[in-house]
Coordinates of C-alpha atoms and ligand atoms in Angstrom, one line a residue:
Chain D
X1 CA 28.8 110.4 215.8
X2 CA 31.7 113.1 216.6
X3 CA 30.8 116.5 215.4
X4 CA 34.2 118.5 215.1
X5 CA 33.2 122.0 216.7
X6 CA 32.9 124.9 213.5
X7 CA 35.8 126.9 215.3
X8 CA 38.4 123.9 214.6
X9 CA 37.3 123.5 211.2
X10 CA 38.2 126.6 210.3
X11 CA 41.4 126.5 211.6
X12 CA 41.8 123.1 209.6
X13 CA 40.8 125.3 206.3
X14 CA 43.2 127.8 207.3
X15 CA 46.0 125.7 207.0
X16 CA 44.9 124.4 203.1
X17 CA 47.7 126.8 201.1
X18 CA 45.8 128.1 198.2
X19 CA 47.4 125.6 195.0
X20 CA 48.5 128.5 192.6
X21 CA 49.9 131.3 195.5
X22 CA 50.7 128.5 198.2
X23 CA 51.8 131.1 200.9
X24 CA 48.1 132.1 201.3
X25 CA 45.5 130.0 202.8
X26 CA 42.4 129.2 201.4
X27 CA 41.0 131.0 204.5
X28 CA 43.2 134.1 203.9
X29 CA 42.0 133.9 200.0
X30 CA 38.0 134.6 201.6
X31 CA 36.8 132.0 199.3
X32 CA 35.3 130.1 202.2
X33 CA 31.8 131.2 202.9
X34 CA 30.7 129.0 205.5
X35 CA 31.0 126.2 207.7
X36 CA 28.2 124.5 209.0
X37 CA 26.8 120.9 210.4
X38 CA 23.6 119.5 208.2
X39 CA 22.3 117.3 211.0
X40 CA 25.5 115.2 211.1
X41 CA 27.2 116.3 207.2
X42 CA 29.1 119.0 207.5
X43 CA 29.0 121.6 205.0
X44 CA 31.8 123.9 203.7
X45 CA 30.9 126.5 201.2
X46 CA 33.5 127.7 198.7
X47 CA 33.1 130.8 196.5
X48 CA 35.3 130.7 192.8
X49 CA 37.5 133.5 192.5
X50 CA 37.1 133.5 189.0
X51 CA 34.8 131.7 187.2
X52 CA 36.8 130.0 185.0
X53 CA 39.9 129.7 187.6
X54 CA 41.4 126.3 186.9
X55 CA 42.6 126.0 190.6
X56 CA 38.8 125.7 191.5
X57 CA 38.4 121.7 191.1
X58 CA 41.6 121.5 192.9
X59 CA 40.6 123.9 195.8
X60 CA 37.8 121.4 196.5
X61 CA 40.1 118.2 196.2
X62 CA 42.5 119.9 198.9
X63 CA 39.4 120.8 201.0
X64 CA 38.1 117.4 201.0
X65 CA 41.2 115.5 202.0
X66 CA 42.2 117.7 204.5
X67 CA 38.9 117.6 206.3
X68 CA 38.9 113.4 205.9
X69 CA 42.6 113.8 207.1
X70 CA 41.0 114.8 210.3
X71 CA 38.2 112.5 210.7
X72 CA 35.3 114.1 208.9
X73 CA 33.7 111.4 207.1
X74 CA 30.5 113.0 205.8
X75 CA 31.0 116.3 203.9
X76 CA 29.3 117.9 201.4
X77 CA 31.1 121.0 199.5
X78 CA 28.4 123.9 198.1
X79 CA 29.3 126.0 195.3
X80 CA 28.2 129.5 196.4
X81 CA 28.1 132.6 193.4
X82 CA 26.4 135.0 195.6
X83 CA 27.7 137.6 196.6
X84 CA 30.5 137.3 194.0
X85 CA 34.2 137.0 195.7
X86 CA 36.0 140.2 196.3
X87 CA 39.8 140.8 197.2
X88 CA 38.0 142.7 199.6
X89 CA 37.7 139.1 201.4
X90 CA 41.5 138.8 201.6
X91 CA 42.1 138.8 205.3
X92 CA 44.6 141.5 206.2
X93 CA 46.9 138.2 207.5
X94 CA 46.8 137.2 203.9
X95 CA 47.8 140.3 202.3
X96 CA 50.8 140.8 204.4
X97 CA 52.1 137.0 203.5
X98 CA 51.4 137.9 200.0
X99 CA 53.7 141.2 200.0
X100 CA 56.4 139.2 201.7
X101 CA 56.2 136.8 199.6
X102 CA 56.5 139.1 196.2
X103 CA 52.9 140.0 195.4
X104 CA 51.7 143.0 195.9
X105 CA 48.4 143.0 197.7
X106 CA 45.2 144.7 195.6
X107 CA 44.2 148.4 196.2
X108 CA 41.3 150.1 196.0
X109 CA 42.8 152.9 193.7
X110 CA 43.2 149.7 191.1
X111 CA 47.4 149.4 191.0
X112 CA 50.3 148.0 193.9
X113 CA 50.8 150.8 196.3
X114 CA 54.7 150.0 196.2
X115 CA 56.8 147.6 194.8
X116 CA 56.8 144.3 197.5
X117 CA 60.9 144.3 196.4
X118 CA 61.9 147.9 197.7
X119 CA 58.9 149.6 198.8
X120 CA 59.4 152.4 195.9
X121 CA 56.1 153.6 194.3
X122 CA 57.4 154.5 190.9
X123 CA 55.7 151.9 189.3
X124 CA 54.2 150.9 185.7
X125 CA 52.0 148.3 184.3
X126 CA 53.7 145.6 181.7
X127 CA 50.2 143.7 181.6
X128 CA 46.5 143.7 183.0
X129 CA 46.5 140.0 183.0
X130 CA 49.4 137.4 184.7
X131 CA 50.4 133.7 185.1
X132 CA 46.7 133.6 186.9
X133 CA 43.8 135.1 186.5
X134 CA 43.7 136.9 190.0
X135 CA 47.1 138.8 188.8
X136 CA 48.5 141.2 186.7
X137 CA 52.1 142.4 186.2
X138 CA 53.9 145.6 187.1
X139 CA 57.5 146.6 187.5
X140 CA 59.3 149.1 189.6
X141 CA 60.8 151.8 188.4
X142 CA 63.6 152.0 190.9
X143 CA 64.6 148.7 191.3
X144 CA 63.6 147.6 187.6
X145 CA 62.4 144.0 189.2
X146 CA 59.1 143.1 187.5
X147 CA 56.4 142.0 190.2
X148 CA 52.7 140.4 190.5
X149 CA 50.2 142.5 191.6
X150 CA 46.6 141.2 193.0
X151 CA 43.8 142.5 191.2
X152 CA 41.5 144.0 193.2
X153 CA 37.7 143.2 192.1
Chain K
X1 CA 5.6 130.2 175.7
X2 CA 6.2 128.9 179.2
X3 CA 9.2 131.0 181.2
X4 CA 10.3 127.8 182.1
X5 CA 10.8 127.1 178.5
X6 CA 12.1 130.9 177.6
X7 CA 14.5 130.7 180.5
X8 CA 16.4 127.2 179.3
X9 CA 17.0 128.7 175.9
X10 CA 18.2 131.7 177.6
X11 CA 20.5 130.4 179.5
X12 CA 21.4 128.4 176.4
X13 CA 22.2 131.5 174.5
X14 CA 24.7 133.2 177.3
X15 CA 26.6 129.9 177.8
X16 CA 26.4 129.5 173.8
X17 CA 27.9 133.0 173.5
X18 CA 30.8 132.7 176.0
X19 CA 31.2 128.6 174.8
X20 CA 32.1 130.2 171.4
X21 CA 34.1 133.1 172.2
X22 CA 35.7 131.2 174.6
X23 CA 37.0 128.6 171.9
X24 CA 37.8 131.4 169.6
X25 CA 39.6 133.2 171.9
X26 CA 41.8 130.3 173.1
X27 CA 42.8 129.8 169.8
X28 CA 45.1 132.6 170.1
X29 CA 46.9 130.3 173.1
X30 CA 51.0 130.1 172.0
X31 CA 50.4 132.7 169.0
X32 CA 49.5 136.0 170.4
X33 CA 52.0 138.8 168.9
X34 CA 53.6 139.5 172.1
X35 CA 53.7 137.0 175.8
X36 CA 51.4 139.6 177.5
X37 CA 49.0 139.6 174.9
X38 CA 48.7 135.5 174.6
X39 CA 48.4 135.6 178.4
X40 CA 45.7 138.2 178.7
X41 CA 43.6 136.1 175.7
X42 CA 44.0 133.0 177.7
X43 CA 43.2 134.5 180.8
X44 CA 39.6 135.6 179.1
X45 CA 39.0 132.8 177.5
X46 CA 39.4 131.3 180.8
X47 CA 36.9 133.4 182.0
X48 CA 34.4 132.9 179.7
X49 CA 34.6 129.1 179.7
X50 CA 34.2 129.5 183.3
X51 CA 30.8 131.7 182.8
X52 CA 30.0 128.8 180.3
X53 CA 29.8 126.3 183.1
X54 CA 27.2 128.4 185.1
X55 CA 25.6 129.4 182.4
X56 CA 25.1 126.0 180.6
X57 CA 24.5 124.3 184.1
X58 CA 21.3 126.6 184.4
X59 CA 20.7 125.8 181.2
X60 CA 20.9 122.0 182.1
X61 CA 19.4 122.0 185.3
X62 CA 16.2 123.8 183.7
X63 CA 16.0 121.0 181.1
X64 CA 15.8 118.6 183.9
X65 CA 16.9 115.5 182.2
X66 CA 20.5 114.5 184.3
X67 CA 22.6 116.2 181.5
X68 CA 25.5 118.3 182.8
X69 CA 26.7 121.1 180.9
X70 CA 29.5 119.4 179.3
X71 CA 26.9 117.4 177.7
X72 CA 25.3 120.3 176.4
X73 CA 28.5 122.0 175.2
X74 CA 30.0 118.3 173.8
X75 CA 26.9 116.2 172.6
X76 CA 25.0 119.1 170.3
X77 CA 25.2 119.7 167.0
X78 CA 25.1 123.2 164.9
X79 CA 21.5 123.4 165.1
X80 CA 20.9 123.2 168.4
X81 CA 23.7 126.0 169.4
X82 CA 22.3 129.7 170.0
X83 CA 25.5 131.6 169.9
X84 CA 25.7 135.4 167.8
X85 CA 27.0 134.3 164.9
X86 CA 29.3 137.7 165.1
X87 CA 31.6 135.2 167.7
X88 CA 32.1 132.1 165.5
X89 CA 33.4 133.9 163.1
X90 CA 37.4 133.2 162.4
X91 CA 39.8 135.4 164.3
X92 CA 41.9 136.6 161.4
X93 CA 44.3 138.8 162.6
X94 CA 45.0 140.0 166.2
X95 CA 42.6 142.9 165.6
X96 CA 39.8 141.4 164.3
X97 CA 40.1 139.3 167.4
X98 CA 40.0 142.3 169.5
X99 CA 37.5 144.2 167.4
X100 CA 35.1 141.5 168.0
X101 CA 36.2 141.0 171.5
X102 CA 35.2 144.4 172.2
X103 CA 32.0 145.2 170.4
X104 CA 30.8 141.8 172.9
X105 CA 32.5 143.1 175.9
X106 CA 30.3 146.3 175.4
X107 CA 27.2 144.5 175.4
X108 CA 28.0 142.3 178.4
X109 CA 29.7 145.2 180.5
X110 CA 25.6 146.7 179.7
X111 CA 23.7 143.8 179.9
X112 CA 25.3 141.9 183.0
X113 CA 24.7 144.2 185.6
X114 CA 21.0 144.9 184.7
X115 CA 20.8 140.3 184.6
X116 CA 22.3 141.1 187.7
X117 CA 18.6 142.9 189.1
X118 CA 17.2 139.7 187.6
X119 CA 13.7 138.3 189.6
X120 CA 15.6 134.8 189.1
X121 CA 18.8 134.6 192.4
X122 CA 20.0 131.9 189.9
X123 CA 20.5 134.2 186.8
X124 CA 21.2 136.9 189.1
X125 CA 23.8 135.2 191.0
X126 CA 25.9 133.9 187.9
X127 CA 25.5 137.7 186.4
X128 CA 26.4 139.2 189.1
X129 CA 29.8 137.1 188.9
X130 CA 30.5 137.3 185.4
X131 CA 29.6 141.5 185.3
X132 CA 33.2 141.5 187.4
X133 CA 35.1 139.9 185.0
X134 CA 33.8 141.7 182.2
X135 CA 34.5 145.1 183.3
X136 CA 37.8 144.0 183.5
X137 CA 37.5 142.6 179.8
X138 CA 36.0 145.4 178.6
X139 CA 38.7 147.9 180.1
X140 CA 41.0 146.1 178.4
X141 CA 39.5 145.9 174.7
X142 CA 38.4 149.1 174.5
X143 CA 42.1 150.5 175.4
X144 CA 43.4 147.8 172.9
X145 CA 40.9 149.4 170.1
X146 CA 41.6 152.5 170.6
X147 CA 45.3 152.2 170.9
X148 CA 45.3 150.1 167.9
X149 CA 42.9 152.3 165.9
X150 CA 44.8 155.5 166.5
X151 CA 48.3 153.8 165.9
X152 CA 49.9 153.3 163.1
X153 CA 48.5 153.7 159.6
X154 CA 49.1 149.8 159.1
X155 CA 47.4 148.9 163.1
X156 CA 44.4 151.6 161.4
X157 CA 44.3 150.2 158.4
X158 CA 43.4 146.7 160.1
X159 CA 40.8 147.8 162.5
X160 CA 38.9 149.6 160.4
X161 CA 39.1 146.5 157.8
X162 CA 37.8 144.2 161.2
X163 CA 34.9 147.4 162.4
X164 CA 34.0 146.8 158.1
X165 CA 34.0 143.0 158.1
X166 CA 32.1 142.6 161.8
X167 CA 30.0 145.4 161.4
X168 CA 27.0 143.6 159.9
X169 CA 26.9 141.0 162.7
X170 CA 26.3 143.8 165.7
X171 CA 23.2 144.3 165.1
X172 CA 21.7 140.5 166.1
X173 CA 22.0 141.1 169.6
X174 CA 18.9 143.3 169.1
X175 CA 17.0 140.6 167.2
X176 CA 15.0 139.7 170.0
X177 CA 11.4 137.4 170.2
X178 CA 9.2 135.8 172.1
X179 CA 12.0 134.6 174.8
X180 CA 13.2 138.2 175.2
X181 CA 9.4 139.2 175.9
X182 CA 8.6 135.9 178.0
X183 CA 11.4 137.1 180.4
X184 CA 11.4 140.6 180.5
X185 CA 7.4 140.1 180.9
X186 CA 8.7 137.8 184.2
X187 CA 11.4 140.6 185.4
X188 CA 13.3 137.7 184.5
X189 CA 15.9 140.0 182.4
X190 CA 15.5 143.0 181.1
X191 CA 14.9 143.6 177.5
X192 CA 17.8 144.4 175.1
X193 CA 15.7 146.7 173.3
X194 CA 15.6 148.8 175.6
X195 CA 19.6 148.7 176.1
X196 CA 20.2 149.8 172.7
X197 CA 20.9 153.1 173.1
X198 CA 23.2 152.5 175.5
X199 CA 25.0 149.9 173.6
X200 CA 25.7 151.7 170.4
X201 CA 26.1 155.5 172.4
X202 CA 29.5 153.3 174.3
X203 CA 30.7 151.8 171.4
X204 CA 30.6 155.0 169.3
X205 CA 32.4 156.8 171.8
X206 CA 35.0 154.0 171.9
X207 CA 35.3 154.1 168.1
X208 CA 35.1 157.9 167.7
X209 CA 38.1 157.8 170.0
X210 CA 39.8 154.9 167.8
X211 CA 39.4 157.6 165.3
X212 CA 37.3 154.4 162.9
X213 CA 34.0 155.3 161.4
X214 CA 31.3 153.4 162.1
X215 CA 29.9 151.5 159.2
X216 CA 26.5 153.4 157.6
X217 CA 24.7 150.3 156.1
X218 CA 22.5 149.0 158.8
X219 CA 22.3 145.3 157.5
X220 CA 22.5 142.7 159.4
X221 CA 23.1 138.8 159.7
X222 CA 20.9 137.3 161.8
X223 CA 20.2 133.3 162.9
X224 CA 22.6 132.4 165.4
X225 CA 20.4 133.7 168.4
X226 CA 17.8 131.9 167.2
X227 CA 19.3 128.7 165.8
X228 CA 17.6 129.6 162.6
X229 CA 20.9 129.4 160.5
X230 CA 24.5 129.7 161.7
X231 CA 27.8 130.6 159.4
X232 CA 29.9 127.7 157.9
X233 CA 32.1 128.2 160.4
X234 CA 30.5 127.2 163.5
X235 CA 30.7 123.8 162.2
X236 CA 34.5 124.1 162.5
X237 CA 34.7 124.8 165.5
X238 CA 32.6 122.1 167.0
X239 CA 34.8 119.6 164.9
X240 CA 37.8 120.3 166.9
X241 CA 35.9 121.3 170.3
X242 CA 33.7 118.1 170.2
X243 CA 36.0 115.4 168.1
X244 CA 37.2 113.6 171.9
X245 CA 33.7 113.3 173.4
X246 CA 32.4 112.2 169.7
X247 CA 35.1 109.7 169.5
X248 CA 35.4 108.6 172.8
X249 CA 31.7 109.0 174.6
X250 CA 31.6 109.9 178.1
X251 CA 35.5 109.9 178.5
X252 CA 36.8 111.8 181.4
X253 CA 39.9 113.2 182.5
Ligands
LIG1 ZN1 61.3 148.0 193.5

């Protein structure tokens, strides 16, 4: 039986767009913790963002049709809770599509360093939580344009 | 009693807890006073349905019996949940809600990170998960207190009416037994006795800052950790939570 090399399933992964902020990859998100054959299964691991992120049952959906897509025909998807997902995970790839695409990326410091619309950083928080739960929204000051921000945990 | 034993209704009682809150929270969905506000509830309700899942899973997985923990949250009845009775009680108004939210974010913001230590990677692993979230929650309640405590005399008015009305159901999260001593005995968790001091020395600070007073009578309902008697309302909730699997068995989505 054909045993896809790790390295290409990865780059398979890293073309699944994460299903709430598509212009991120699932790879870019860092919820996938590893890749790995099981004599001949192959075994992804996924971490939740949040644990009660709706997008979770959908992540795996997308995971497991893009991997049969490409031949894989025994797979086996692993929840994995430890260690708990950080934007820390975000590859630095990721957080510049997310910034070009409007969302600015998460800081350590716990706010957007500047707005992802003009660059100012005169900035204020309209809510802790957004449209997901891995946002929150802010607005410039300068440009008045209201904005997503990444939370950083 | 066997850990083994301790542990399932342990796990029982956190995924009761955030099962309960959740609901109650998500009741807010489409009514909250202002957009941001109805978001953020949802958003934490999400969260705690989500710690349900792990929590209940354990819970199930312990029991060893092929039950999931959908089963466990749809197919019980009011006896059988484990849940502070402090979090089925009804919302009322927006600051009861957060009143409530907050004197249970305080615990779990305390009590998380120390399950987090736990002897058990499974409890461990699902603490150390939910402790992110819930320093996020509690950020957020405690700002909402204490903005809406030293607001206006109508947004005071109300939270000291909800710190009055919730007051006696704070103290149950102390009312420990034999599970508490199984566990702690195990390193399993660690004991909330002994997190006591910690608990009411943050929430006092929060209050103090709210400008409320804390209630003096130190009554307090108990029965919901234990399953020994739950409020009226409980049943309520389960009606409208459980009505689809009770009508329709096993139906899926
Ligand atoms: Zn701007």
């Amino acid at each position: 039986m054909l045993k896809h090399a790790v390295s290409d399933v990865w780059q398979w992964l890293d073309a699944v767009p994460d299903p709430e902020i598509p212009v991120i990859s699932l790879v870019d998100l860092g919820i996938i913790r590893d890749v790995a054959w099981d004599e001949d299964v192959l075994v992804v691991k996924v971490t939740p963002t949040y644990s009660g992120c709706p997008a979770t049952t959908v992540i795996n959906l997308d995971i497991e049709n893009a991997l049969r897509e490409r031949g894989v025909k025994n797979l086996r998807l692993e929840r994995q809770l430890s260690p708990a997902w950080t934007t820390d995970w975000l590859t630095d790839n990721g957080r510049a599509k997310l910034e070009r695409y409007g969302i600015a990326p998460p800081q350590a410091a716990g706010g957007p360093e500047r707005c992802p619309h003009c660059g100012d950083t005169h900035l204020e928080r309209i809510s802790q939580f957004g449209s997901t739960p891995c946002k929150a929204q802010w607005r410039c000051k300068s440009c008045l344009e209201p904005f997503d921000y990444f939370k950083c945990i | 009693m066997e850990v083994t034993d301790a542990l399932q209704q342990f796990a029982t009682r956190m995924g009761d807890n955030t099962l309960i809150l959740g609901h109650r929270v998500s009741e807010w969905c489409g009514h909250a006073p202002v957009l941001e506000e109805d978001i953020a509830l949802a958003n934490t309700a999400l969260d705690l349905i989500g710690q349900t899942q792990f929590w209940l899973g354990l819970a199930a997985e312990i029991q060893d019996e092929g039950k999931s923990a959908d089963d466990i949250a749809f197919l019980r009845d009011v006896w059988d949940f484990r849940n502070l009775l402090l979090l089925e009680l009804p919302n009322d108004d927006f600051g009861r809600t957060l009143m409530r939210q907050f004197l249970f974010d305080a615990w779990q913001s305390i009590h998380l990170p120390r399950l987090a230590l736990s002897s058990d990677p499974r409890v461990a692993a699902i603490a150390e998960k939910a402790s992110k979230e819930v320093a996020y929650h509690v950020e957020r309640s405690a700002d909402t207190v204490v903005g809406l405590g030293d607001g206006s005399a109508e947004s005071h008015k109300r939270m000291q009416a909800a710190l009055d009305y919730l007051w006696p159901y704070v103290g149950e999260i102390f009312d420990t037994d034999e599970v508490d001593d199984v566990l702690s005995e195990a390193g399993i968790v660690t004991h909330p006795s002994s997190l006591k001091g910690e608990y009411y020395a943050l929430i006092e600070r929060v209050l103090t800052k709210a400008t409320l007073s804390i209630p003096e009578d130190p009554f307090a309902h108990k029965g919901g950790r234990s399953g020994f008697r739950h409020t009226e309302h409980l049943g309520h909730i389960l009606v409208e939570m459980q009505w689809l699997q009770r009508a329709y068995p096993g139906s899926k989505w």
